[in-house]
Coordinates of C-alpha atoms in Angstrom, one line a residue:
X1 CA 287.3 188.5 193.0
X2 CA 285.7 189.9 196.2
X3 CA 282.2 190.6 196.2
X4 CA 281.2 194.4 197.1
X5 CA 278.1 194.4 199.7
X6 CA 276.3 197.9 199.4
X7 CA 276.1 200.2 202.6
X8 CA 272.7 199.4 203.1
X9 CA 273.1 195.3 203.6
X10 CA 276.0 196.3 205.8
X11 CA 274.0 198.1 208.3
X12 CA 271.2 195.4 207.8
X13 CA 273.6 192.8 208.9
X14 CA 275.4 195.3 211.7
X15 CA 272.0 195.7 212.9
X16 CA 271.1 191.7 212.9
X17 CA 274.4 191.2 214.6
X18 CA 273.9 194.0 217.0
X19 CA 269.8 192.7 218.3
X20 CA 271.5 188.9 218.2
X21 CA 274.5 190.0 220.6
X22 CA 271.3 191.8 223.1
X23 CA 269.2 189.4 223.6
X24 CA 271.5 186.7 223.9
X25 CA 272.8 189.2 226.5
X26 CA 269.2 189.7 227.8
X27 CA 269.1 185.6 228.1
X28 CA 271.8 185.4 230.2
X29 CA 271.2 188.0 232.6
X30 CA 267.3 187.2 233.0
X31 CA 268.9 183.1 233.3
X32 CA 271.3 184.9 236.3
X33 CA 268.5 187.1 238.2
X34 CA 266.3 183.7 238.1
X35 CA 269.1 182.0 239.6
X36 CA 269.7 184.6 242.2
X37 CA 266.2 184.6 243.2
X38 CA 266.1 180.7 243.7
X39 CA 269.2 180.9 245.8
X40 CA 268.3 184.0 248.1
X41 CA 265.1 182.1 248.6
X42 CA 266.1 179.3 249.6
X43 CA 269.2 180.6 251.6
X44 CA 266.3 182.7 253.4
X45 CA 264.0 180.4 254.2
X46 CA 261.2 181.6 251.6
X47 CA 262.1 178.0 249.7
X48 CA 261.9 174.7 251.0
X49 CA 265.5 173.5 250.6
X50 CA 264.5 169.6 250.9
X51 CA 261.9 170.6 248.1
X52 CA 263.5 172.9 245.9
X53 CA 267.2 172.6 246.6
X54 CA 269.6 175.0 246.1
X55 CA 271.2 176.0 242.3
X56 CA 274.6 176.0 244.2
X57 CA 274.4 172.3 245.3
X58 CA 272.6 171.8 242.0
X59 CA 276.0 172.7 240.5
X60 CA 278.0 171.0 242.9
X61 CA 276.1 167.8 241.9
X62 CA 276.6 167.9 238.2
X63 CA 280.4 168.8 239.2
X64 CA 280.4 165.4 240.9
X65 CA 278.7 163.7 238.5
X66 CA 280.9 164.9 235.2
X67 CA 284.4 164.0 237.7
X68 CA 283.2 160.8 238.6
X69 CA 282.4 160.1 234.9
X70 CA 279.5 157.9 235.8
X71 CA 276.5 160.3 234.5
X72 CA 278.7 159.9 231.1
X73 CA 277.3 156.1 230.8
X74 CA 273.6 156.8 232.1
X75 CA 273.6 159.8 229.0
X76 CA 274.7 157.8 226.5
X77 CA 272.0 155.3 226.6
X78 CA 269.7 158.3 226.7
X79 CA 271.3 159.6 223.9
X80 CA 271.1 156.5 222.0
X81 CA 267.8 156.0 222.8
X82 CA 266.5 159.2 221.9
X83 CA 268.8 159.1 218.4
X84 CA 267.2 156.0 217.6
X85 CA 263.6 157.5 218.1
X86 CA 264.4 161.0 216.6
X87 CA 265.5 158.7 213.4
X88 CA 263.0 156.3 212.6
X89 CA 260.3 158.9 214.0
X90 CA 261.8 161.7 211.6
X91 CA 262.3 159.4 209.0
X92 CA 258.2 157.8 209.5
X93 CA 256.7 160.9 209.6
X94 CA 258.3 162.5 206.4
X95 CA 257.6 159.5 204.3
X96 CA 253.9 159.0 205.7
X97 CA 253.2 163.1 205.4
X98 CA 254.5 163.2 202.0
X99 CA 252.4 160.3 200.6
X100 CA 249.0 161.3 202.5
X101 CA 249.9 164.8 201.1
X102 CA 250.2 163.5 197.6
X103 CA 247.6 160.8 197.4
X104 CA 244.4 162.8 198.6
X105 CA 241.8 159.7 198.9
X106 CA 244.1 157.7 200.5
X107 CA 245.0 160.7 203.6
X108 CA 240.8 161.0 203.9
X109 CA 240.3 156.6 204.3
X110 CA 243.3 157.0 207.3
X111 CA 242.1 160.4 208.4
X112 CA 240.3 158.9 211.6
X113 CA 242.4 156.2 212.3
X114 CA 245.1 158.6 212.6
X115 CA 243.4 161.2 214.9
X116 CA 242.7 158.7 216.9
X117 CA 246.1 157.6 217.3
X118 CA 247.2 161.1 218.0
X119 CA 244.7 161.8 220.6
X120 CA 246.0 158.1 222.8
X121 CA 247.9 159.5 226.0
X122 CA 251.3 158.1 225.5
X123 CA 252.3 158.0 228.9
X124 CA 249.6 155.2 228.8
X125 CA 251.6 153.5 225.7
X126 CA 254.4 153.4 228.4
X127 CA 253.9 150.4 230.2
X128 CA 252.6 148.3 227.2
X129 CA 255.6 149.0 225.6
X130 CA 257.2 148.2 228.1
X131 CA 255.3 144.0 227.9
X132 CA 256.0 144.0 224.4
X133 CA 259.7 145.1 224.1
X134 CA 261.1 144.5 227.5
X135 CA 263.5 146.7 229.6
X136 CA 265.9 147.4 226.7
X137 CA 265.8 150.1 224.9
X138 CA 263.1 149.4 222.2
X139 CA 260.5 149.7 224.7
X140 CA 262.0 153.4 224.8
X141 CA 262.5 154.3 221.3
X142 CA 258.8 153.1 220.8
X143 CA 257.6 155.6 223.2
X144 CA 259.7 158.3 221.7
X145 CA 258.4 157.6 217.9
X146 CA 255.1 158.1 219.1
X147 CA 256.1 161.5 220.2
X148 CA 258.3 162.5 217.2
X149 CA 256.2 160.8 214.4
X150 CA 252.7 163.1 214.7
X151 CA 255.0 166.1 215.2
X152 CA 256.9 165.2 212.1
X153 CA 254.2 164.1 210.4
X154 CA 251.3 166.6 210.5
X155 CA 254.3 169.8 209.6
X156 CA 255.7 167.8 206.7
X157 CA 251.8 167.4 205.8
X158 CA 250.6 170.5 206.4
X159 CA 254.3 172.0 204.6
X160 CA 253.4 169.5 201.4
X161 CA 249.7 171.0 201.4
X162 CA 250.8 174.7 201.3
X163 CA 253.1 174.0 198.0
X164 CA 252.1 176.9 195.5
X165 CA 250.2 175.0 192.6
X166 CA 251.4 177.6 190.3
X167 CA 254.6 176.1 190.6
X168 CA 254.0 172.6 191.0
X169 CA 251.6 173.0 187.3
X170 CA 254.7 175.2 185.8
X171 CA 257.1 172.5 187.1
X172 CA 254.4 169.5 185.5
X173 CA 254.5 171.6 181.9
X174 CA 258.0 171.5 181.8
X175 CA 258.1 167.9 182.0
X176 CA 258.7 167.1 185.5
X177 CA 257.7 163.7 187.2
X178 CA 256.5 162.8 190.5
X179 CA 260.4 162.1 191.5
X180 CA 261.4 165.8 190.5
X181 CA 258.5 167.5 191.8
X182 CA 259.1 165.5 195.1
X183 CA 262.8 166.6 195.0
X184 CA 263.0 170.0 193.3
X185 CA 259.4 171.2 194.6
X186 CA 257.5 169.8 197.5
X187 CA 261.0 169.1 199.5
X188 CA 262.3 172.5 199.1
X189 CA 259.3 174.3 200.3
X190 CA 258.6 172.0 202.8
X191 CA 261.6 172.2 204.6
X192 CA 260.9 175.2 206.7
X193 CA 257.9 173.3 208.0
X194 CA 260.3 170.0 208.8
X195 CA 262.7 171.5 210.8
X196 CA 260.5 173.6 212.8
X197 CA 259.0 170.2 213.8
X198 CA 262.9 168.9 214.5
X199 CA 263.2 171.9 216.7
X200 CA 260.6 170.1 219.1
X201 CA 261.1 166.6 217.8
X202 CA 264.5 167.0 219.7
X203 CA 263.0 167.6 223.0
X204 CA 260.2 165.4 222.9
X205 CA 262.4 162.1 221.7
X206 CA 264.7 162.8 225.1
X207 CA 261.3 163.2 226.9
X208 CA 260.0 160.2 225.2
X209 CA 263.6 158.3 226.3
X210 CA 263.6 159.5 230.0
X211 CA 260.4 158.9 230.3
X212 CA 260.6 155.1 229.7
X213 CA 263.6 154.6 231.7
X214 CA 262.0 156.8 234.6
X215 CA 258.8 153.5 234.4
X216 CA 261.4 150.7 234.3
X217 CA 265.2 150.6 233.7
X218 CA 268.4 149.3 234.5
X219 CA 270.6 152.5 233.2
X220 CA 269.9 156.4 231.9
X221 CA 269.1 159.6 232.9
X222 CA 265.7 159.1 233.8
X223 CA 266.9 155.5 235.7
X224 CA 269.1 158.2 237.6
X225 CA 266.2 160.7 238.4
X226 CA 263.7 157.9 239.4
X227 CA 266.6 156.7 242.1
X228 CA 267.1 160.1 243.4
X229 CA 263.6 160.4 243.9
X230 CA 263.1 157.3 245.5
X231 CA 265.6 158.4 248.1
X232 CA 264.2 161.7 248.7
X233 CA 267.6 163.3 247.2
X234 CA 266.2 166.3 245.3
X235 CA 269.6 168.1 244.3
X236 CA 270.1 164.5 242.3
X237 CA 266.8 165.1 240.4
X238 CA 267.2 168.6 239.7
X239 CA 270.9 167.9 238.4
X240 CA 269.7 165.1 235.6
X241 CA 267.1 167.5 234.8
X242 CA 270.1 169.9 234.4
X243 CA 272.4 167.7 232.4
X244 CA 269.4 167.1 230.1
X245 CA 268.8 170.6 229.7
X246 CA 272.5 171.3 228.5
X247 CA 272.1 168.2 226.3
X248 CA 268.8 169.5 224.7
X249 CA 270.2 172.9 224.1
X250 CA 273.6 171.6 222.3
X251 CA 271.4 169.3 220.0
X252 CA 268.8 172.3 219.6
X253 CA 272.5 174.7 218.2
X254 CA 273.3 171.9 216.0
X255 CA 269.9 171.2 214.6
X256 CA 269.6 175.3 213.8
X257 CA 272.6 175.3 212.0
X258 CA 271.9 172.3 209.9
X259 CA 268.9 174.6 208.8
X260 CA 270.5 177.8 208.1
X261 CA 272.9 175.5 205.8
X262 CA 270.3 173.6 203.5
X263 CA 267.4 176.5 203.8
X264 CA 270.9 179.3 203.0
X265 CA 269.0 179.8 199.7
X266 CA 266.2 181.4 201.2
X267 CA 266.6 185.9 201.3
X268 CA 267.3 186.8 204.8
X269 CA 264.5 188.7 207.0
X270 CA 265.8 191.6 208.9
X271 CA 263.3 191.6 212.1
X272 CA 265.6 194.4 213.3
X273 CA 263.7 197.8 214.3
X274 CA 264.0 200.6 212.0

C-alpha cells in the first residue's frame, strides 16, 4: 500500500532538493575560483611559489603519494589514532555530562576544577604526554581526548539541562525510573546537541592526532608534514594538509547521515524561501 504525499509536501521537498542541488553547486564553483586565483597568482608572480606552492603541484603530490601507496600507512595510524580519541573522548564526555546534568550538587563541587581544566592550553599537554606515554600512539589519543571530551561534554550537558520538565514530571507520573527517563527522555532530546558536538569532535580528534605526531613520531600524517617542513618542501605540507581535509570531509558525510537516521523522527524544517 503506497503512501500518497499531498502537493504541498511535494513542492516542499522539490524545493529542499532544488536549494540542496545550488549551493552544493555554489560550493564547488566558489572551491574552483579560489583555486584559480591561487594558481594565476602564483603562476604570475603575485604568490611566493616556495611559500605558497602551487594547487597544481599540490595535486601532483597527492597523485604521487596515493600511487606509491605509502601516504596509505602514515593515514592509517592517524586514523587510528584519532578513532581511538574520538571513542573514549565521545564516550567520557556523554557519561560525565549526563551525570553532572542529573546530580546537581555534585556538577557545582567539580564546577571549578573543570573550568580550569578546560581553560589549560593543550598544545602545552603535548609534550607531557608525550613523558608519560611515549612515542606510541597513547601519548596521541591523550591529546585528542582532551580536545573531544569538553566539546562532548559541555553539549551533552547543556542538551541534558534544556530537557522540558513538563515532560520529564509527566514521564516520572507514569512510572518511569532514572533508566527510562535516561533512555526514552534525556537521550532523545539530547541528541541534537551530541552530534552537533561530533560534527567538531571529528575534526578536532584528527587535529588532536596530527598534532602529537607533528611534536614527536615515527609514522602519520603529521610525522609526514613535520618532515616536509624540515626540508623546506612546501607542496609536501600542503598535500598532507590536503589528504586530511578529504579525510575530515568523508568522516564529516558519514557522521551527518548517522544523524539524519537516529534523529529521522524529528518533522523536517523547510529553510527554503517562499
Amino acid at each position: 500500500m503506497s503512501v500518497q504525499t499531498s502537493p504541498a509536501e511535494r513542492t516542499r521537498r522539490n524545493r529542499t532538493r532544488r536549494r540542496a542541488v545550488s549551493v552544493r553547486l555554489a560550493q564547488v564553483a566558489l572551491g574552483v575560483v579560489l583555486l584559480a586565483l591561487w594558481e594565476l597568482g602564483a603562476a604570475g608572480g603575485v604568490l611566493d611559489p616556495f611559500f605558497f606552492s602551487r594547487p597544481s603541484e599540490i595535486v601532483a603530490k597527492v597523485v604521487d603519494w596515493v600511487v606509491d601507496g605509502g601516504v596509505f600507512r602514515h593515514l592509517r595510524v592517524t586514523l587510528v589514532e584519532a578513532l581511538l580519541a574520538l571513542v573514549i573522548g565521545t564516550a567520557a564526555g556523554l557519561g560525565v555530562g549526563f551525570l553532572l546534568a542529573r546530580v546537581r550538587v555534585l556538577a557545582e563541587i567539580l564546577d571549578p576544577y573543570i573550568k580550569v581544566l578546560n581553560s589549560l592550553p593543550r598544545v602545552v599537554l603535548a609534550p607531557i604526554f608525550l613523558l608519560w606515554f611515549g612515542l606510541g600512539i597513547w601519548s596521541k589519543v591523550a591529546f585528542g581526548f582532551t580536545l573531544v571530551f569538553f566539546i562532548v561534554f559541555f553539549n551533552t550537558y547543556q542538551g541534558v539541562r534544556e530537557v522540558n520538565q513538563v515532560l520529564v514530571d509527566n514521564a516520572r507520573m507514569l512510572g518511569a525510573r532514572e533508566g527510562q527517563l535516561l533512555r526514552h527522555v534525556f537521550l532523545p532530546s539530547a541528541l541534537t546537541w551530541i552530534f552537533s558536538s561530533l560534527h567538531v569532535s571529528v575534526g578536532f580528534a584528527i587535529v588532536g592526532a596530527v598534532v602529537g605526531e607533528y611534536l614527536g613520531a615515527s609514522e602519520g600524517i603529521g610525522f609526514l608534514i613535520s618532515q616536509a617542513e624540515g626540508v623546506f618542501d612546501t607542496t609536501a605540507v600542503f598535500a598532507g594538509m590536503v589528504v586530511l581535509s578529504i579525510v575530515v570531509l568523508l568522516i564529516d558525510v558519514v557522521v551527518h547521515r548517522v544523524e539524519r537516521y537516529l534523529l529521522r523522527w524529528r518533522p523536517a524544517v523547510d529553510t527554503g524561501a517562499n
